[in-house]
Amino acid sequence: MPSLKPARLLTRSARDYHVAVVGSGPAGFYTSKYLFKKAGDTLKIDMFERLPTPFGLVRFGVAPDHPEVKNVINDFGVIARMPSFRYFGNIEVGSQPSLEDLRKLYDAVVLCTGASGERLLGIAGEESFGVVGAPAFVKWYNGHPDYQDLKLPSTVHGESAVVLGQGNVALDVARLLVRPPRDLDATDMERAAVNTIASWQKSGLRTVHIVGRRGFVQAAFTNAELRELLTCSDEVLPVVDPEELALCRNEASEEELSKSRMKKRSVDILDKTMAANFAEMGSTSKRILRVHFLRSPQEVLSEDGGVRGIRLGRMKLQGEPGRQVAAPTEEAALEISCGLVVRSVGFDITPFNGLPLKSNRVPHTQGCVETSSDGLGGLYVSGWLKRGPQGIIASNIGDAQETAARLWNDLQHQSAKPPRSSPDSFVSSLPRPVSFEDWKKLEAEEHRSGHEMGKAAAKFTRGCCEGVIFKAQTEGCCQGRIYTRAAQSCCGGRSLYDSETHGCCLENGAQVYRYGSYNCCRRPKGICRIRPGKATCCS
Amino acid sequence: MLRRLAPGIARTWAPSTGFSRPGLAGVQFLARWHRSVADENAEKISFHFKQRDGSRKTVTVPSGTTVLEAAHLNQVDLEGACEASLACSTCHVILTADDYKKYGEPTEKEEDLLDLAPCLTPTSRLACQVVVDERLKDQEVSLPAMTLNFYVDGHVPTPH
């Protein structure tokens, strides 16, 4: 006999709704916030996060010496503590449960899983040891459990490191490489990373180059971060070649400059101080931050597979104001001897099991991927997964408002449909989820143990594998099995394999293949068997 | 309760109360109790927010409260992601030309953040840095029309 619900005469909606949000970064929390604003009491939200800890890039992307930027987690904490909101950490949507499982149980599912891949340069030598992507490097020093075993050189050849790219992430990386380690250790930066940077500096790391292929008017950094290069430490001297600055001021750039308040304000920082510092570069004992413009990497130079230098071509600006591109010139290239190259040219969307992807973006309309069909809850996206991997925390506000409005509107148009059965029994069968209260205990412990060490916090970098804690530095979790990273790897998050003898091919799903007998190809996509007498089976 | 902090502390922060009040139409996004340099016995100042839909909301707060706090105390829709620590631009508001002059030039740090605020005007300020006092009495503070992603609040998307 169906239970009789009391007639709801005075509420706006005919029924209650239950929405699943996947991902606990700014996109997930802002979308939840604005959904609650629209829906009030008629909405319940369950949030799922792959890691035990919430907040995504607020926790793992923001520079450790920018703690105020992370204050937004207090706002997120308010959402998390609402009675109609539940947080389930340590649950990987996509493997267990699947996206379809969720869509069967919830009126709508919003994916806010961001972008964990990275863009490559496509230059020779890029695969050399000592070349790393900023997404991985930042997560390494920020204590992300998946990146604690990032392999880095023990000393930095040539006493120099090169950061490719000129967004704020590039400036963060450069600044953290030259700041005094005692300053870094007082933050919540992973101590092992602080020690690595300290030993690099001790063994001679003196100069960090920040290289951009266009001019300063086109560069993506913003003034607060640019100014911070000047103020971050007495031990650091930021410089820029005044002649190179002049090269940046072609006619089209002057026009762009005249229209941009931000860029006009940047001229003083570059011209007055950093250009003036250039003369001291040869005689100073400080660590140097050198910003290069109109330089583009042509090749990473290596020896025995390890990076020894980088060749940077001279570029010129070409095109209409607002659309100028960097074009190569015949001028002599600049070779910088270096032992670490950090590629900071952007994140990339990683495919999500069950999600359509078209030219690296999820096709959507106002955040809607698919409205309810075949009895499945509607599918929505928010954040980087929706807009592309660009923007700051606040960029998610308008975006989340759009998705929330669209989602809520769609649900109202389906209010005639009978409510689903509650997802509560599914949720109570989840394997050892981490609740928000659990997280608050973890957070308190991170602060407590951090303070004992003289740090703002010591992050919990161990992972949780089917309820068992493992050391992320040396171990991994592959579909519930803990493995030792030195000997094995986990392909596509599900297949354990011996990394000495086998590889993992991600071109066509996740396939394990034996070296020597098989290849992993772009064309044909996936693995193929090498024919006898042939060197490769890729075309 | 608004309590006096030691002078010189520019940073305000908000311990959150946390709970929505069930049964109300829409969720009340908590009155955030910021601590600031306001004195409980200070003069009460009334001024007006011009909201994104054009409507005007009159608020009354003790002199010494910041415009951001005044917004949060009165359910005016203004984000303050970094909680008044000069690390974001989400509390961007627009003053009248007269008021902007009365309050003087923002600091360089605030200007750096205003660089990033969409719909920036010559009289824009960050609400967390503008302290309500005599100068703002009966004046109007406007919320900018658009958020960072050019999504207009109040817009109802048409499903298809």
XYZ file of C-alpha atoms in Angstrom:
699
model
C 0.000 0.000 0.000
C 1.649 3.269 -1.057
C 2.213 5.715 1.797
C -0.132 8.660 1.770
C 1.677 11.937 1.844
C -0.144 14.893 3.345
C -1.495 17.222 0.708
C 0.852 20.138 0.205
C -1.392 23.071 -0.412
C 0.792 26.031 0.287
C 4.252 25.153 -0.992
C 5.411 26.307 -4.409
C 6.547 22.904 -5.636
C 4.452 19.776 -5.938
C 7.226 17.726 -4.454
C 10.713 17.591 -3.053
C 13.783 17.141 -5.202
C 17.063 15.395 -4.676
C 20.098 16.471 -6.687
C 23.568 14.936 -6.807
C 26.596 17.216 -7.184
C 29.852 15.558 -8.213
C 32.952 17.466 -7.165
C 33.501 19.629 -4.101
C 35.459 22.555 -5.499
C 34.103 26.077 -6.071
C 31.890 24.884 -8.927
C 30.244 22.239 -6.756
C 29.699 24.507 -3.768
C 28.585 27.584 -5.663
C 26.163 25.496 -7.703
C 24.790 24.038 -4.467
C 24.525 27.501 -2.964
C 22.536 28.906 -5.865
C 20.350 25.815 -6.139
C 19.371 26.263 -2.506
C 18.629 29.925 -3.170
C 16.249 28.948 -5.943
C 14.684 25.929 -4.324
C 14.656 26.578 -0.595
C 13.270 23.733 1.464
C 12.144 21.608 -1.416
C 15.657 20.580 -2.359
C 18.150 18.125 -0.911
C 21.695 17.938 -2.224
C 24.160 15.051 -1.933
C 27.722 15.969 -2.873
C 30.252 13.316 -3.900
C 34.021 13.871 -3.911
C 36.699 11.429 -5.026
C 39.206 12.483 -2.388
C 38.469 12.284 1.331
C 38.989 16.050 1.606
C 36.761 18.697 -0.017
C 37.291 21.997 -1.843
C 39.187 20.967 -4.941
C 41.621 23.551 -6.261
C 40.944 25.890 -3.346
C 42.854 23.314 -1.324
C 45.268 22.134 -4.009
C 45.639 24.984 -6.481
C 45.840 28.203 -4.489
C 49.424 29.147 -3.650
C 50.312 28.307 -0.029
C 51.474 31.879 0.545
C 47.995 33.174 -0.409
C 45.962 31.847 2.523
C 43.310 34.614 2.396
C 42.183 33.402 -0.997
C 41.146 30.195 0.763
C 38.770 31.984 3.155
C 36.004 31.070 0.745
C 35.958 27.596 2.331
C 34.157 29.146 5.290
C 31.343 30.108 2.953
C 31.384 26.574 1.547
C 31.310 25.212 5.091
C 28.021 27.032 5.664
C 26.499 25.208 2.689
C 27.953 21.913 3.816
C 26.383 22.214 7.243
C 22.884 22.878 5.963
C 20.474 20.166 7.083
C 19.457 19.385 3.511
C 23.046 18.935 2.304
C 25.202 15.841 2.677
C 28.892 15.483 1.771
C 30.339 12.078 0.865
C 34.123 12.165 0.476
C 36.221 9.252 -0.754
C 33.565 8.271 -3.299
C 34.649 8.138 -6.939
C 31.711 8.723 -9.234
C 32.486 7.222 -12.633
C 33.886 3.988 -11.314
C 31.774 3.191 -8.271
C 28.989 4.432 -8.454
C 28.679 5.058 -12.163
C 27.166 8.184 -13.602
C 24.171 6.157 -14.727
C 23.673 4.789 -11.208
C 23.389 8.353 -9.941
C 21.047 9.428 -12.701
C 18.708 6.581 -11.790
C 18.590 7.728 -8.178
C 18.572 11.531 -8.402
C 16.341 14.063 -10.138
C 19.436 15.678 -11.574
C 23.200 15.220 -11.474
C 25.599 18.159 -11.766
C 29.175 17.363 -12.723
C 31.690 19.806 -11.282
C 34.785 17.713 -11.667
C 37.038 20.355 -13.157
C 40.090 19.607 -15.265
C 43.025 17.567 -14.079
C 44.799 17.072 -17.375
C 47.388 19.470 -18.693
C 48.253 21.043 -21.994
C 51.514 20.081 -23.604
C 53.827 22.189 -25.749
C 54.571 19.606 -28.392
C 58.279 20.431 -28.623
C 61.258 18.125 -28.840
C 62.691 17.117 -25.508
C 59.469 17.775 -23.641
C 59.493 14.261 -22.251
C 62.914 14.740 -20.603
C 63.244 14.158 -16.903
C 63.008 17.509 -15.146
C 60.201 18.853 -17.340
C 56.956 18.928 -15.380
C 53.555 20.447 -15.849
C 52.417 23.144 -13.424
C 49.150 21.328 -12.628
C 51.173 18.413 -11.245
C 53.870 20.584 -9.668
C 51.369 22.759 -7.833
C 49.475 19.745 -6.547
C 52.748 18.210 -5.430
C 53.708 21.153 -3.234
C 50.130 21.554 -2.060
C 49.985 18.045 -0.629
C 47.596 16.397 -3.104
C 47.624 12.660 -2.310
C 47.891 11.655 -5.986
C 50.995 13.751 -6.644
C 53.237 13.137 -3.700
C 55.508 10.817 -5.653
C 56.187 13.302 -8.455
C 59.735 12.596 -9.606
C 61.931 15.666 -9.661
C 65.690 16.206 -10.104
C 67.686 16.259 -6.888
C 69.747 19.248 -7.993
C 68.948 21.870 -10.583
C 71.475 21.895 -13.391
C 72.691 25.291 -14.516
C 71.482 26.865 -11.294
C 68.373 27.870 -13.207
C 64.796 26.836 -13.595
C 62.521 27.921 -16.407
C 58.786 28.446 -16.073
C 56.994 28.502 -19.418
C 53.842 30.595 -19.401
C 52.875 33.894 -17.830
C 49.578 33.385 -16.104
C 49.232 33.762 -12.349
C 50.002 30.072 -11.879
C 53.367 30.580 -13.603
C 54.111 33.500 -11.292
C 53.099 31.418 -8.260
C 55.486 28.643 -9.243
C 58.362 31.020 -9.913
C 57.832 32.936 -6.696
C 57.715 29.773 -4.609
C 60.944 28.515 -6.153
C 62.843 31.590 -4.957
C 61.183 32.519 -1.683
C 63.157 31.654 1.449
C 62.194 28.156 2.587
C 61.615 29.336 6.155
C 58.837 31.579 4.798
C 57.398 28.683 2.827
C 57.509 26.291 5.745
C 55.352 28.597 7.846
C 52.532 28.067 5.329
C 50.588 24.863 4.716
C 52.938 23.952 1.862
C 53.925 20.302 2.043
C 57.104 20.102 4.129
C 58.725 17.595 1.802
C 58.279 20.106 -1.018
C 59.704 22.924 1.088
C 62.729 20.735 1.791
C 63.164 19.965 -1.899
C 63.073 23.636 -2.816
C 65.436 24.407 0.062
C 67.926 21.840 -1.159
C 67.659 23.174 -4.707
C 68.444 26.657 -3.480
C 71.285 25.368 -1.301
C 72.805 23.458 -4.194
C 72.792 26.557 -6.325
C 69.345 27.387 -7.788
C 69.734 31.126 -8.334
C 67.634 32.187 -11.266
C 64.095 31.424 -12.277
C 63.044 32.532 -15.738
C 59.399 33.215 -16.548
C 58.915 32.976 -20.281
C 56.013 34.215 -22.396
C 55.723 34.148 -26.159
C 53.838 37.417 -26.541
C 54.353 40.834 -24.993
C 53.474 42.133 -21.545
C 50.261 43.683 -22.826
C 49.027 40.236 -23.823
C 50.373 38.364 -20.801
C 47.789 36.731 -18.584
C 49.248 37.665 -15.189
C 47.433 40.266 -13.119
C 48.878 43.215 -11.237
C 48.622 41.896 -7.694
C 50.715 38.872 -8.612
C 53.134 40.896 -10.708
C 53.631 43.352 -7.874
C 54.164 40.500 -5.474
C 57.313 39.490 -7.347
C 58.767 42.769 -6.083
C 57.577 42.450 -2.512
C 57.730 38.745 -1.716
C 61.214 38.744 -0.255
C 64.368 40.772 0.320
C 66.284 37.835 -1.054
C 64.677 38.072 -4.488
C 65.413 40.477 -7.350
C 62.830 40.521 -10.164
C 64.186 41.834 -13.450
C 63.105 42.452 -16.997
C 65.213 43.550 -19.938
C 64.169 47.137 -20.768
C 64.943 46.541 -24.437
C 62.630 43.570 -24.464
C 59.913 45.677 -22.811
C 60.301 48.214 -25.602
C 59.867 45.444 -28.189
C 56.504 44.680 -26.631
C 55.184 48.120 -27.401
C 54.353 47.822 -31.067
C 51.529 49.912 -32.435
C 48.818 47.335 -31.949
C 49.959 46.729 -28.374
C 49.915 50.446 -27.635
C 46.327 50.507 -28.771
C 45.450 47.528 -26.570
C 47.284 49.240 -23.721
C 45.322 52.454 -24.109
C 42.099 50.530 -23.616
C 43.128 48.487 -20.602
C 43.241 49.959 -17.129
C 44.915 46.822 -15.811
C 47.684 46.825 -18.389
C 48.288 50.563 -18.000
C 48.840 49.986 -14.300
C 51.265 47.163 -15.034
C 53.615 49.428 -16.986
C 54.955 51.082 -13.849
C 55.677 47.783 -12.134
C 57.618 46.536 -15.133
C 59.182 49.746 -16.351
C 60.067 51.607 -13.189
C 61.301 48.825 -10.954
C 61.900 45.580 -12.795
C 63.608 47.210 -15.742
C 65.722 49.321 -13.389
C 66.760 46.150 -11.538
C 68.114 44.680 -14.754
C 71.377 46.565 -14.352
C 71.981 44.858 -10.986
C 71.502 41.396 -12.381
C 75.187 40.686 -12.849
C 76.327 41.884 -9.451
C 73.544 40.931 -7.082
C 73.722 38.113 -4.561
C 69.946 37.836 -4.501
C 68.018 35.116 -6.274
C 66.792 36.395 -9.612
C 63.332 36.234 -11.142
C 63.732 37.129 -14.782
C 60.652 37.757 -16.876
C 61.096 37.233 -20.628
C 58.698 38.385 -23.297
C 58.463 37.464 -26.956
C 60.282 34.180 -26.366
C 58.895 30.777 -27.248
C 60.411 27.357 -26.435
C 61.711 25.558 -29.517
C 63.426 22.604 -27.909
C 64.310 21.194 -24.534
C 67.972 20.191 -24.535
C 68.776 17.075 -22.614
C 71.559 14.706 -21.718
C 70.971 11.113 -20.674
C 67.259 11.864 -20.719
C 67.554 14.682 -18.187
C 66.953 18.350 -18.981
C 70.072 20.469 -19.358
C 68.713 23.516 -21.101
C 66.070 25.062 -23.264
C 66.213 26.945 -26.526
C 63.896 29.936 -26.820
C 63.166 31.534 -30.183
C 62.606 35.260 -30.569
C 59.001 36.079 -31.489
C 57.280 39.110 -32.907
C 53.693 40.232 -32.556
C 51.456 40.035 -35.557
C 47.838 40.863 -36.138
C 45.080 43.241 -35.235
C 44.856 44.798 -31.775
C 43.143 42.371 -29.459
C 44.039 39.427 -31.684
C 47.805 39.561 -31.929
C 49.669 36.292 -32.152
C 53.329 35.434 -31.658
C 55.129 34.735 -34.909
C 58.663 33.363 -35.194
C 61.527 35.536 -36.380
C 64.901 34.737 -37.870
C 66.727 36.297 -34.951
C 69.113 34.283 -32.843
C 67.526 32.007 -30.297
C 68.395 32.225 -26.616
C 69.723 29.111 -24.932
C 69.299 28.901 -21.200
C 71.142 26.279 -19.246
C 68.671 24.853 -16.706
C 67.732 21.744 -14.784
C 64.005 22.220 -14.225
C 61.327 23.275 -16.657
C 57.807 23.894 -15.416
C 55.247 24.082 -18.160
C 52.447 26.403 -17.108
C 50.386 26.703 -20.241
C 47.024 25.544 -19.020
C 44.999 22.629 -17.745
C 43.001 20.300 -19.933
C 39.717 18.480 -19.517
C 40.128 14.769 -18.791
C 37.379 12.548 -20.172
C 34.828 11.407 -17.633
C 33.384 7.946 -17.951
C 29.986 8.373 -19.563
C 30.302 12.038 -20.505
C 30.247 13.264 -24.106
C 33.260 15.312 -25.162
C 33.517 17.340 -28.367
C 36.848 19.007 -29.265
C 37.817 18.770 -25.624
C 34.716 20.428 -24.276
C 31.472 19.040 -22.899
C 28.646 20.223 -25.158
C 25.929 21.917 -23.097
C 23.270 24.621 -23.141
C 23.327 26.900 -20.094
C 24.935 24.020 -18.252
C 22.426 21.396 -19.377
C 23.960 18.341 -21.065
C 20.828 16.218 -21.194
C 17.455 16.854 -19.716
C 15.672 13.951 -18.147
C 15.180 11.049 -20.513
C 14.261 7.397 -20.083
C 13.555 7.954 -16.435
C 17.095 9.147 -15.759
C 17.765 12.367 -13.860
C 18.941 15.280 -15.966
C 22.673 15.810 -16.488
C 24.343 19.179 -15.947
C 27.805 20.671 -15.776
C 29.298 23.582 -13.884
C 32.752 25.108 -13.523
C 35.805 24.264 -15.586
C 34.184 21.131 -16.961
C 31.564 23.438 -18.447
C 33.485 26.579 -19.414
C 36.916 25.212 -20.036
C 39.842 25.234 -17.617
C 40.296 28.970 -17.138
C 39.446 31.470 -14.487
C 39.637 32.099 -10.770
C 37.441 30.966 -7.885
C 35.027 33.843 -8.413
C 34.609 32.961 -12.103
C 32.417 30.119 -10.925
C 29.809 32.397 -9.382
C 28.007 33.515 -12.522
C 28.549 30.135 -14.113
C 26.987 28.310 -11.163
C 24.062 30.717 -11.146
C 23.386 29.865 -14.773
C 23.490 26.103 -14.278
C 21.422 26.316 -11.096
C 18.770 28.453 -12.773
C 18.589 26.156 -15.779
C 18.458 23.007 -13.670
C 15.787 24.354 -11.373
C 13.737 25.558 -14.298
C 13.941 22.122 -15.947
C 12.842 20.417 -12.737
C 9.826 22.712 -12.424
C 8.755 21.696 -15.897
C 8.868 18.077 -14.842
C 7.094 18.516 -11.511
C 4.217 16.419 -12.798
C 6.463 13.342 -12.741
C 6.202 11.177 -9.629
C 9.075 11.544 -7.175
C 11.818 8.938 -7.244
C 12.407 6.681 -4.289
C 14.906 8.155 -1.909
C 18.619 7.584 -2.538
C 19.086 7.050 1.200
C 19.575 3.298 1.009
C 22.150 3.739 -1.781
C 23.930 6.348 0.291
C 23.971 4.191 3.399
C 25.579 1.389 1.406
C 28.483 3.571 0.196
C 31.873 2.130 1.175
C 33.281 4.172 4.078
C 32.437 7.691 2.915
C 34.025 10.632 4.686
C 31.363 12.965 6.067
C 31.773 16.704 6.491
C 32.122 16.195 10.257
C 34.901 13.695 9.571
C 36.557 16.314 7.372
C 36.339 18.922 10.140
C 38.167 16.490 12.431
C 40.802 15.921 9.752
C 41.123 19.669 9.302
C 41.532 20.241 13.030
C 44.245 17.594 13.106
C 45.996 19.193 10.111
C 46.087 22.503 11.956
C 47.152 20.933 15.228
C 49.997 18.883 13.792
C 50.978 21.788 11.549
C 51.227 24.178 14.493
C 53.432 21.684 16.284
C 55.785 21.861 13.313
C 55.661 25.652 13.059
C 53.367 25.481 10.044
C 49.924 26.871 9.329
C 48.839 23.295 8.694
C 50.323 19.919 7.797
C 48.048 18.395 5.190
C 46.916 14.844 5.366
C 48.468 13.390 2.206
C 47.603 9.820 2.834
C 44.853 8.324 0.840
C 42.007 6.085 1.772
C 41.604 2.834 -0.106
C 38.403 0.962 0.731
C 38.637 2.184 4.279
C 42.331 1.424 4.697
C 44.758 4.318 4.962
C 47.768 4.124 2.689
C 50.865 6.256 2.252
C 50.352 8.223 -0.925
C 54.099 8.879 -1.157
C 54.908 5.291 -1.907
C 51.583 3.551 -2.413
C 48.500 3.864 -4.534
C 44.958 2.624 -4.540
C 43.683 0.742 -7.547
C 39.998 -0.108 -7.323
C 40.246 -1.032 -3.707
C 43.688 -2.628 -3.794
C 46.709 -0.940 -2.259
C 49.863 -1.310 -4.344
C 53.481 -0.196 -4.150
C 54.201 2.536 -6.669
C 57.785 1.451 -7.298
C 56.681 -1.865 -8.763
C 53.185 -1.368 -10.034
C 50.805 1.184 -11.457
C 47.093 1.562 -11.862
C 45.801 1.915 -15.391
C 42.702 4.054 -15.772
C 41.978 3.753 -12.089
C 41.097 0.093 -12.322
C 43.756 -2.250 -13.694
C 46.837 -2.998 -11.654
C 49.912 -3.794 -13.741
C 53.635 -4.367 -13.444
C 55.137 -1.085 -14.598
C 58.525 -2.626 -15.487
C 57.152 -4.850 -18.177
C 53.849 -3.285 -19.112
C 52.429 0.046 -20.100
C 49.056 1.700 -19.782
C 47.451 2.995 -22.942
C 44.760 5.642 -22.515
C 44.088 6.354 -26.183
C 41.067 4.110 -26.335
C 39.794 3.638 -22.814
C 42.367 2.206 -20.409
C 44.315 -0.762 -21.753
C 47.296 -2.520 -20.226
C 49.808 -3.767 -22.786
C 53.124 -5.579 -22.720
C 56.168 -3.593 -23.863
C 57.886 -5.111 -26.834
C 54.897 -7.044 -28.083
C 52.419 -4.200 -28.322
C 52.368 -0.503 -29.025
C 50.060 2.212 -27.793
C 49.140 4.426 -30.720
C 47.305 7.580 -31.623
C 46.618 5.972 -34.974
C 45.077 3.460 -34.896
C 43.675 4.554 -31.523
C 44.679 2.188 -28.788
C 46.915 -0.842 -28.590
C 48.022 -2.977 -31.490
C 50.189 -6.032 -31.760
C 53.623 -5.508 -33.330
C 54.117 -7.777 -36.337
C 57.312 -9.841 -36.495
C 60.014 -7.908 -38.303
C 58.241 -4.572 -37.802
C 59.429 -1.874 -35.429
C 55.986 -0.540 -34.671
C 52.356 -1.092 -35.514
C 51.361 2.576 -35.253
C 50.709 4.390 -38.504
C 27.434 41.364 18.271
C 29.724 43.961 16.796
C 32.717 44.454 18.999
C 35.639 46.788 18.924
C 38.874 45.256 17.748
C 42.294 46.701 18.413
C 42.957 49.592 16.064
C 45.016 48.780 13.057
C 43.387 45.475 12.279
C 42.220 46.007 8.759
C 41.084 42.466 8.238
C 37.622 41.380 9.283
C 36.408 37.829 9.322
C 33.148 36.039 9.701
C 32.520 33.106 11.953
C 29.485 31.637 10.291
C 26.294 30.736 12.074
C 25.506 28.076 9.568
C 21.924 27.068 9.560
C 19.144 27.853 7.201
C 15.791 28.472 8.770
C 13.390 25.873 7.441
C 9.900 26.969 6.656
C 10.867 30.351 5.252
C 10.252 31.089 1.623
C 13.685 30.636 0.110
C 16.741 29.983 2.196
C 17.977 32.796 4.384
C 21.631 33.021 3.709
C 22.679 33.613 7.226
C 23.188 36.947 8.781
C 26.957 36.828 8.839
C 28.210 38.302 11.992
C 31.410 39.987 11.092
C 33.549 41.457 13.754
C 34.676 44.908 12.801
C 35.750 48.139 14.391
C 32.152 49.221 14.904
C 31.008 50.253 18.360
C 27.577 49.074 19.571
C 26.850 52.573 20.777
C 27.810 54.216 17.514
C 25.376 56.348 15.585
C 23.063 54.420 13.284
C 23.443 55.374 9.637
C 20.855 54.682 6.959
C 21.773 54.336 3.313
C 20.366 52.602 0.261
C 21.470 49.678 -1.881
C 20.406 49.815 -5.506
C 20.081 46.152 -6.346
C 20.572 44.395 -9.632
C 16.869 44.311 -10.458
C 16.716 48.083 -9.997
C 14.948 47.938 -6.624
C 16.175 49.999 -3.706
C 16.799 48.572 -0.266
C 17.297 50.894 2.681
C 19.532 49.553 5.425
C 20.511 50.950 8.806
C 23.762 49.950 10.479
C 26.040 51.337 13.189
C 28.675 53.747 11.954
C 31.885 51.761 11.480
C 30.281 48.777 9.776
C 31.600 48.105 6.295
C 29.293 48.252 3.291
C 29.856 44.494 2.781
C 28.810 43.698 6.330
C 25.796 45.971 5.909
C 24.816 43.969 2.833
C 25.164 40.611 4.590
C 23.268 41.784 7.663
C 20.386 42.820 5.436
C 20.276 39.938 2.963
C 21.521 42.069 0.106
C 22.972 39.795 -2.545
C 26.676 40.592 -2.411
C 29.323 37.888 -2.325
C 32.379 38.281 -0.137
C 34.356 35.214 -1.040
C 37.628 36.084 0.697
C 35.860 37.492 3.771
C 37.194 41.019 3.489
C 40.863 40.123 3.270
C 41.583 41.892 -0.035
C 42.007 38.676 -1.960
C 39.081 38.811 -4.402
C 36.752 41.262 -6.175
C 33.394 39.696 -5.461
C 32.130 42.547 -3.264
C 32.482 45.137 -6.031
C 30.027 48.049 -5.628
C 29.574 51.389 -7.351
C 29.424 54.628 -5.386
C 28.079 57.957 -6.560
C 30.713 60.342 -7.898
C 30.375 62.505 -4.780
C 30.757 59.617 -2.365
C 33.747 58.268 -4.259
C 35.437 61.624 -3.801
C 34.502 61.747 -0.121
C 36.123 58.388 0.510
C 39.296 59.175 -1.396
C 41.475 56.982 -3.554
C 41.542 53.256 -2.805
C 44.850 51.667 -1.852
C 47.035 50.149 -4.545
C 46.080 46.676 -3.320
C 42.380 47.419 -3.722
C 43.026 48.920 -7.165
C 44.826 45.721 -8.224
C 41.709 43.754 -7.322
C 39.344 46.259 -8.930
C 41.310 45.601 -12.164
C 39.532 42.239 -12.235
C 35.995 43.367 -11.419
C 33.614 43.181 -14.390
C 31.612 46.323 -15.240
C 34.231 48.466 -13.561
C 33.412 52.186 -13.310
C 35.453 55.211 -12.279
C 33.579 55.210 -8.952
C 33.886 51.503 -8.166
C 35.048 50.261 -4.773
C 35.281 47.001 -2.894
C 32.477 47.058 -0.332
C 34.646 45.452 2.333
C 36.924 48.492 2.257
C 34.248 51.178 2.506
C 33.284 52.012 6.073
C 29.756 53.307 6.654
C 29.707 56.643 8.448
C 28.311 60.196 8.131
C 29.566 60.375 4.564
C 27.208 57.646 3.394
C 24.099 58.929 5.189
C 21.102 58.602 2.882
C 23.362 57.881 -0.078
C 23.025 55.181 -2.703
C 25.399 52.248 -3.280
C 24.798 50.276 -6.476
C 25.458 46.653 -7.206
C 27.002 46.141 -10.649
C 24.697 44.572 -13.199
C 26.840 41.659 -14.209
C 28.887 38.991 -12.490
C 32.248 37.710 -13.703
C 30.729 35.450 -16.281
C 28.360 37.982 -17.733
C 25.402 36.109 -16.394
C 22.675 38.533 -15.447
C 20.976 37.796 -12.161
C 17.288 37.296 -12.409
C 17.602 35.879 -15.889
C 15.249 32.957 -16.417
C 16.673 30.582 -18.983
C 14.251 29.151 -21.527
C 14.371 25.370 -21.680
C 14.361 23.612 -25.044
